[in-house]
């Protein structure tokens, strides 16, 4: 069972780890190449875009792929849509692994917005000093906010236009609630902006914001293609793959 895992997430690495150790499964993980020093999954890895839907379809054919698991980040909407389009009418099964989004707990003050532009629009009423934890892509949506100050946290330096008043903090999580609380206090943060990524690894900032009674601008996820088959966990994805493999035998 030759399987392409579209990766760039902890789930994708876990799945590659499980499947690579099993007889009868051959895994190729794919990374976009955005992070300079990525955490590599076990097994074979290819890095870089495929060249749109047509390029991906061709790659799947050339590499004799039997199944595709889209375990990309919930905000990587283009590659998820491309995967769905590339397997259409090919007979290659595809599943999307989507961890559940975050939900508000008592004490949270979240403002849900549909995208980064709406997040930027919401900010002026919420505070002067903003903690931007949306990764380095998309920071340009805040470049026009000249009268706010931003703490921008990302793994690699942002390459887009930045708001004039900012500090870039290069760091890779996970972080503890204590660390996040200290960071909020040290930079006198008024408001946090985050994507609804879900999962435990980056949740601590939300607990810290709750403890500090800060508002959170929560950007909603892009939708998956209509009719997409979705699982929430690595265990379910592995079950799915095993079921597909037994159908092949
Ligand atoms: P995206 O907007 O959905 O995709 C843009 C283009 O990047 C795709 O059309 C594709 O290029 C290429 N690409 C994306 N993921 C790829 C993969 N796993 N393997 C090969 N090519 C890929 O993606 P993105 O939001 O920039 O995310 C890029 C990667 O970073 C993903 O692997 C994702 O899991 C990871 N990531 C994203 C976020 C986030 O917030 N967006 C957070 C953490 C990790 P072609 O059209 O040329 O094939």
PDB file of N, CA and C in Angstrom, residues 136-202:
ATOM      1  N   UNK A 136       3.994  32.785  10.285  1.00  0.00           N
ATOM      2  CA  UNK A 136       4.569  33.939   9.581  1.00  0.00           C
ATOM      3  C   UNK A 136       3.770  34.306   8.342  1.00  0.00           C
ATOM      4  N   UNK A 137       3.029  33.325   7.770  1.00  0.00           N
ATOM      5  CA  UNK A 137       2.233  33.641   6.594  1.00  0.00           C
ATOM      6  C   UNK A 137       1.005  34.415   7.052  1.00  0.00           C
ATOM      7  N   UNK A 138       0.608  35.382   6.325  1.00  0.00           N
ATOM      8  CA  UNK A 138      -0.633  36.089   6.660  1.00  0.00           C
ATOM      9  C   UNK A 138      -0.427  37.299   7.537  1.00  0.00           C
ATOM     10  N   UNK A 139       0.810  37.516   8.022  1.00  0.00           N
ATOM     11  CA  UNK A 139       1.057  38.672   8.893  1.00  0.00           C
ATOM     12  C   UNK A 139       0.797  39.979   8.136  1.00  0.00           C
ATOM     13  N   UNK A 140       0.965  39.916   6.807  1.00  0.00           N
ATOM     14  CA  UNK A 140       0.740  41.095   5.963  1.00  0.00           C
ATOM     15  C   UNK A 140      -0.655  41.679   6.125  1.00  0.00           C
ATOM     16  N   UNK A 141      -1.627  40.866   6.532  1.00  0.00           N
ATOM     17  CA  UNK A 141      -3.002  41.363   6.716  1.00  0.00           C
ATOM     18  C   UNK A 141      -3.064  42.453   7.796  1.00  0.00           C
ATOM     19  N   UNK A 142      -2.023  42.533   8.644  1.00  0.00           N
ATOM     20  CA  UNK A 142      -2.026  43.494   9.753  1.00  0.00           C
ATOM     21  C   UNK A 142      -1.113  44.691   9.474  1.00  0.00           C
ATOM     22  N   UNK A 143      -0.496  44.706   8.267  1.00  0.00           N
ATOM     23  CA  UNK A 143       0.516  45.733   7.954  1.00  0.00           C
ATOM     24  C   UNK A 143      -0.062  47.146   7.997  1.00  0.00           C
ATOM     25  N   UNK A 144      -1.350  47.266   7.707  1.00  0.00           N
ATOM     26  CA  UNK A 144      -1.960  48.600   7.654  1.00  0.00           C
ATOM     27  C   UNK A 144      -2.288  49.174   9.028  1.00  0.00           C
ATOM     28  N   UNK A 145      -2.129  48.404  10.076  1.00  0.00           N
ATOM     29  CA  UNK A 145      -2.477  48.898  11.420  1.00  0.00           C
ATOM     30  C   UNK A 145      -1.264  49.626  12.002  1.00  0.00           C
ATOM     31  N   UNK A 146      -1.189  50.906  11.677  1.00  0.00           N
ATOM     32  CA  UNK A 146       0.020  51.673  12.009  1.00  0.00           C
ATOM     33  C   UNK A 146       0.019  52.181  13.446  1.00  0.00           C
ATOM     34  N   UNK A 147      -1.143  52.161  14.105  1.00  0.00           N
ATOM     35  CA  UNK A 147      -1.201  52.724  15.461  1.00  0.00           C
ATOM     36  C   UNK A 147      -1.301  51.646  16.545  1.00  0.00           C
ATOM     37  N   UNK A 148      -1.000  50.406  16.186  1.00  0.00           N
ATOM     38  CA  UNK A 148      -0.963  49.310  17.186  1.00  0.00           C
ATOM     39  C   UNK A 148       0.477  48.802  17.278  1.00  0.00           C
ATOM     40  N   UNK A 149       0.772  48.093  18.374  1.00  0.00           N
ATOM     41  CA  UNK A 149       2.077  47.443  18.512  1.00  0.00           C
ATOM     42  C   UNK A 149       1.853  45.935  18.482  1.00  0.00           C
ATOM     43  N   UNK A 150       2.735  45.214  17.792  1.00  0.00           N
ATOM     44  CA  UNK A 150       2.550  43.769  17.616  1.00  0.00           C
ATOM     45  C   UNK A 150       3.751  42.974  18.119  1.00  0.00           C
ATOM     46  N   UNK A 151       3.477  41.956  18.874  1.00  0.00           N
ATOM     47  CA  UNK A 151       4.462  40.908  19.135  1.00  0.00           C
ATOM     48  C   UNK A 151       4.116  39.788  18.155  1.00  0.00           C
ATOM     49  N   UNK A 152       5.025  39.523  17.206  1.00  0.00           N
ATOM     50  CA  UNK A 152       4.749  38.547  16.142  1.00  0.00           C
ATOM     51  C   UNK A 152       5.592  37.305  16.418  1.00  0.00           C
ATOM     52  N   UNK A 153       4.928  36.205  16.749  1.00  0.00           N
ATOM     53  CA  UNK A 153       5.690  34.974  17.024  1.00  0.00           C
ATOM     54  C   UNK A 153       5.566  34.016  15.837  1.00  0.00           C
ATOM     55  N   UNK A 154       6.727  33.519  15.391  1.00  0.00           N
ATOM     56  CA  UNK A 154       6.738  32.584  14.257  1.00  0.00           C
ATOM     57  C   UNK A 154       7.991  31.713  14.377  1.00  0.00           C
ATOM     58  N   UNK A 155       8.014  30.627  13.629  1.00  0.00           N
ATOM     59  CA  UNK A 155       9.183  29.729  13.670  1.00  0.00           C
ATOM     60  C   UNK A 155      10.334  30.348  12.863  1.00  0.00           C
ATOM     61  N   UNK A 156      10.022  30.837  11.666  1.00  0.00           N
ATOM     62  CA  UNK A 156      11.018  31.502  10.824  1.00  0.00           C
ATOM     63  C   UNK A 156      10.595  32.965  10.634  1.00  0.00           C
ATOM     64  N   UNK A 157      11.533  33.846  10.257  1.00  0.00           N
ATOM     65  CA  UNK A 157      11.177  35.260  10.108  1.00  0.00           C
ATOM     66  C   UNK A 157      10.115  35.475   9.020  1.00  0.00           C
ATOM     67  N   UNK A 158       9.116  36.317   9.288  1.00  0.00           N
ATOM     68  CA  UNK A 158       8.118  36.621   8.251  1.00  0.00           C
ATOM     69  C   UNK A 158       8.793  37.330   7.074  1.00  0.00           C
ATOM     70  N   UNK A 159       8.271  37.052   5.877  1.00  0.00           N
ATOM     71  CA  UNK A 159       8.880  37.681   4.692  1.00  0.00           C
ATOM     72  C   UNK A 159       7.930  38.674   4.047  1.00  0.00           C
ATOM     73  N   UNK A 160       6.714  38.794   4.600  1.00  0.00           N
ATOM     74  CA  UNK A 160       5.740  39.732   4.024  1.00  0.00           C
ATOM     75  C   UNK A 160       5.919  41.109   4.670  1.00  0.00           C
ATOM     76  N   UNK A 161       5.136  42.062   4.179  1.00  0.00           N
ATOM     77  CA  UNK A 161       5.137  43.393   4.782  1.00  0.00           C
ATOM     78  C   UNK A 161       4.620  43.269   6.222  1.00  0.00           C
ATOM     79  N   UNK A 162       5.238  44.024   7.132  1.00  0.00           N
ATOM     80  CA  UNK A 162       4.851  43.919   8.548  1.00  0.00           C
ATOM     81  C   UNK A 162       4.278  45.252   9.032  1.00  0.00           C
ATOM     82  N   UNK A 163       3.466  45.234  10.069  1.00  0.00           N
ATOM     83  CA  UNK A 163       3.031  46.501  10.644  1.00  0.00           C
ATOM     84  C   UNK A 163       4.260  47.257  11.174  1.00  0.00           C
ATOM     85  N   UNK A 164       4.249  48.592  11.144  1.00  0.00           N
ATOM     86  CA  UNK A 164       5.470  49.340  11.468  1.00  0.00           C
ATOM     87  C   UNK A 164       5.955  49.134  12.907  1.00  0.00           C
ATOM     88  N   UNK A 165       5.045  48.983  13.860  1.00  0.00           N
ATOM     89  CA  UNK A 165       5.457  48.854  15.262  1.00  0.00           C
ATOM     90  C   UNK A 165       5.363  47.391  15.673  1.00  0.00           C
ATOM     91  N   UNK A 166       6.508  46.743  15.768  1.00  0.00           N
ATOM     92  CA  UNK A 166       6.437  45.318  16.083  1.00  0.00           C
ATOM     93  C   UNK A 166       7.756  44.812  16.648  1.00  0.00           C
ATOM     94  N   UNK A 167       7.660  43.639  17.256  1.00  0.00           N
ATOM     95  CA  UNK A 167       8.849  42.854  17.593  1.00  0.00           C
ATOM     96  C   UNK A 167       8.575  41.447  17.089  1.00  0.00           C
ATOM     97  N   UNK A 168       9.573  40.832  16.447  1.00  0.00           N
ATOM     98  CA  UNK A 168       9.406  39.451  15.981  1.00  0.00           C
ATOM     99  C   UNK A 168      10.067  38.526  16.995  1.00  0.00           C
ATOM    100  N   UNK A 169       9.331  37.528  17.414  1.00  0.00           N
ATOM    101  CA  UNK A 169       9.852  36.550  18.366  1.00  0.00           C
ATOM    102  C   UNK A 169       9.916  35.203  17.634  1.00  0.00           C
ATOM    103  N   UNK A 170      11.129  34.712  17.385  1.00  0.00           N
ATOM    104  CA  UNK A 170      11.266  33.429  16.687  1.00  0.00           C
ATOM    105  C   UNK A 170      11.277  32.312  17.723  1.00  0.00           C
ATOM    106  N   UNK A 171      10.309  31.449  17.652  1.00  0.00           N
ATOM    107  CA  UNK A 171      10.203  30.367  18.646  1.00  0.00           C
ATOM    108  C   UNK A 171       9.311  29.269  18.088  1.00  0.00           C
ATOM    109  N   UNK A 172       9.593  28.049  18.515  1.00  0.00           N
ATOM    110  CA  UNK A 172       8.772  26.901  18.090  1.00  0.00           C
ATOM    111  C   UNK A 172       8.214  26.237  19.333  1.00  0.00           C
ATOM    112  N   UNK A 173       6.879  26.068  19.375  1.00  0.00           N
ATOM    113  CA  UNK A 173       6.245  25.459  20.533  1.00  0.00           C
ATOM    114  C   UNK A 173       6.564  23.988  20.631  1.00  0.00           C
ATOM    115  N   UNK A 174       5.934  23.252  21.544  1.00  0.00           N
ATOM    116  CA  UNK A 174       4.890  23.743  22.453  1.00  0.00           C
ATOM    117  C   UNK A 174       5.451  24.585  23.601  1.00  0.00           C
ATOM    118  N   UNK A 175       4.584  25.458  24.143  1.00  0.00           N
ATOM    119  CA  UNK A 175       4.925  26.318  25.267  1.00  0.00           C
ATOM    120  C   UNK A 175       4.018  25.944  26.441  1.00  0.00           C
ATOM    121  N   UNK A 176       4.488  26.246  27.659  1.00  0.00           N
ATOM    122  CA  UNK A 176       3.641  25.968  28.823  1.00  0.00           C
ATOM    123  C   UNK A 176       2.773  27.187  29.112  1.00  0.00           C
ATOM    124  N   UNK A 177       1.748  26.983  29.940  1.00  0.00           N
ATOM    125  CA  UNK A 177       0.867  28.100  30.305  1.00  0.00           C
ATOM    126  C   UNK A 177       1.678  29.155  31.063  1.00  0.00           C
ATOM    127  N   UNK A 178       2.587  28.712  31.918  1.00  0.00           N
ATOM    128  CA  UNK A 178       3.432  29.665  32.664  1.00  0.00           C
ATOM    129  C   UNK A 178       4.274  30.519  31.722  1.00  0.00           C
ATOM    130  N   UNK A 179       4.877  29.861  30.751  1.00  0.00           N
ATOM    131  CA  UNK A 179       5.698  30.610  29.779  1.00  0.00           C
ATOM    132  C   UNK A 179       4.844  31.636  29.037  1.00  0.00           C
ATOM    133  N   UNK A 180       3.665  31.198  28.621  1.00  0.00           N
ATOM    134  CA  UNK A 180       2.789  32.108  27.866  1.00  0.00           C
ATOM    135  C   UNK A 180       2.315  33.262  28.746  1.00  0.00           C
ATOM    136  N   UNK A 181       2.024  32.964  30.010  1.00  0.00           N
ATOM    137  CA  UNK A 181       1.558  34.021  30.925  1.00  0.00           C
ATOM    138  C   UNK A 181       2.653  35.057  31.125  1.00  0.00           C
ATOM    139  N   UNK A 182       3.888  34.564  31.286  1.00  0.00           N
ATOM    140  CA  UNK A 182       5.004  35.500  31.486  1.00  0.00           C
ATOM    141  C   UNK A 182       5.199  36.376  30.251  1.00  0.00           C
ATOM    142  N   UNK A 183       5.043  35.766  29.092  1.00  0.00           N
ATOM    143  CA  UNK A 183       5.210  36.514  27.837  1.00  0.00           C
ATOM    144  C   UNK A 183       4.141  37.614  27.719  1.00  0.00           C
ATOM    145  N   UNK A 184       2.903  37.257  28.028  1.00  0.00           N
ATOM    146  CA  UNK A 184       1.807  38.246  27.956  1.00  0.00           C
ATOM    147  C   UNK A 184       2.081  39.411  28.902  1.00  0.00           C
ATOM    148  N   UNK A 185       2.560  39.083  30.102  1.00  0.00           N
ATOM    149  CA  UNK A 185       2.810  40.131  31.105  1.00  0.00           C
ATOM    150  C   UNK A 185       4.004  41.000  30.692  1.00  0.00           C
ATOM    151  N   UNK A 186       5.092  40.326  30.245  1.00  0.00           N
ATOM    152  CA  UNK A 186       6.316  41.063  29.912  1.00  0.00           C
ATOM    153  C   UNK A 186       6.059  42.084  28.800  1.00  0.00           C
ATOM    154  N   UNK A 187       5.210  41.718  27.841  1.00  0.00           N
ATOM    155  CA  UNK A 187       4.962  42.622  26.706  1.00  0.00           C
ATOM    156  C   UNK A 187       3.670  43.429  26.875  1.00  0.00           C
ATOM    157  N   UNK A 188       3.090  43.357  28.050  1.00  0.00           N
ATOM    158  CA  UNK A 188       1.859  44.112  28.378  1.00  0.00           C
ATOM    159  C   UNK A 188       0.811  43.962  27.255  1.00  0.00           C
ATOM    160  N   UNK A 189       0.561  42.708  26.900  1.00  0.00           N
ATOM    161  CA  UNK A 189      -0.350  42.398  25.799  1.00  0.00           C
ATOM    162  C   UNK A 189      -1.804  42.698  26.204  1.00  0.00           C
ATOM    163  N   UNK A 190      -2.555  43.305  25.254  1.00  0.00           N
ATOM    164  CA  UNK A 190      -3.980  43.600  25.473  1.00  0.00           C
ATOM    165  C   UNK A 190      -4.886  42.577  24.796  1.00  0.00           C
ATOM    166  N   UNK A 191      -4.409  41.997  23.696  1.00  0.00           N
ATOM    167  CA  UNK A 191      -5.283  41.118  22.904  1.00  0.00           C
ATOM    168  C   UNK A 191      -4.423  40.110  22.138  1.00  0.00           C
ATOM    169  N   UNK A 192      -4.959  38.911  22.004  1.00  0.00           N
ATOM    170  CA  UNK A 192      -4.260  37.816  21.304  1.00  0.00           C
ATOM    171  C   UNK A 192      -5.001  37.521  20.001  1.00  0.00           C
ATOM    172  N   UNK A 193      -4.244  37.267  18.928  1.00  0.00           N
ATOM    173  CA  UNK A 193      -4.873  36.834  17.667  1.00  0.00           C
ATOM    174  C   UNK A 193      -4.328  35.458  17.328  1.00  0.00           C
ATOM    175  N   UNK A 194      -5.209  34.525  17.066  1.00  0.00           N
ATOM    176  CA  UNK A 194      -4.789  33.162  16.726  1.00  0.00           C
ATOM    177  C   UNK A 194      -5.732  32.554  15.705  1.00  0.00           C
ATOM    178  N   UNK A 195      -5.220  31.530  15.012  1.00  0.00           N
ATOM    179  CA  UNK A 195      -6.088  30.730  14.157  1.00  0.00           C
ATOM    180  C   UNK A 195      -6.664  29.591  14.994  1.00  0.00           C
ATOM    181  N   UNK A 196      -7.845  29.115  14.634  1.00  0.00           N
ATOM    182  CA  UNK A 196      -8.457  28.003  15.372  1.00  0.00           C
ATOM    183  C   UNK A 196      -7.795  26.691  14.932  1.00  0.00           C
ATOM    184  N   UNK A 197      -6.545  26.519  15.338  1.00  0.00           N
ATOM    185  CA  UNK A 197      -5.784  25.339  14.898  1.00  0.00           C
ATOM    186  C   UNK A 197      -6.245  24.070  15.612  1.00  0.00           C
ATOM    187  N   UNK A 198      -6.729  24.201  16.851  1.00  0.00           N
ATOM    188  CA  UNK A 198      -7.119  23.028  17.623  1.00  0.00           C
ATOM    189  C   UNK A 198      -5.898  22.283  18.149  1.00  0.00           C
ATOM    190  N   UNK A 199      -6.147  21.272  18.986  1.00  0.00           N
ATOM    191  CA  UNK A 199      -5.058  20.442  19.518  1.00  0.00           C
ATOM    192  C   UNK A 199      -4.453  21.029  20.782  1.00  0.00           C
ATOM    193  N   UNK A 200      -3.598  20.198  21.404  1.00  0.00           N
ATOM    194  CA  UNK A 200      -3.011  20.586  22.700  1.00  0.00           C
ATOM    195  C   UNK A 200      -1.750  21.431  22.552  1.00  0.00           C
ATOM    196  N   UNK A 201      -1.032  21.208  21.456  1.00  0.00           N
ATOM    197  CA  UNK A 201       0.335  21.737  21.366  1.00  0.00           C
ATOM    198  C   UNK A 201       0.414  23.262  21.466  1.00  0.00           C
ATOM    199  N   UNK A 202      -0.605  23.958  20.996  1.00  0.00           N
ATOM    200  CA  UNK A 202      -0.534  25.427  21.022  1.00  0.00           C
ATOM    201  C   UNK A 202      -1.689  26.014  21.844  1.00  0.00           C
TER     202      UNK A 202
END
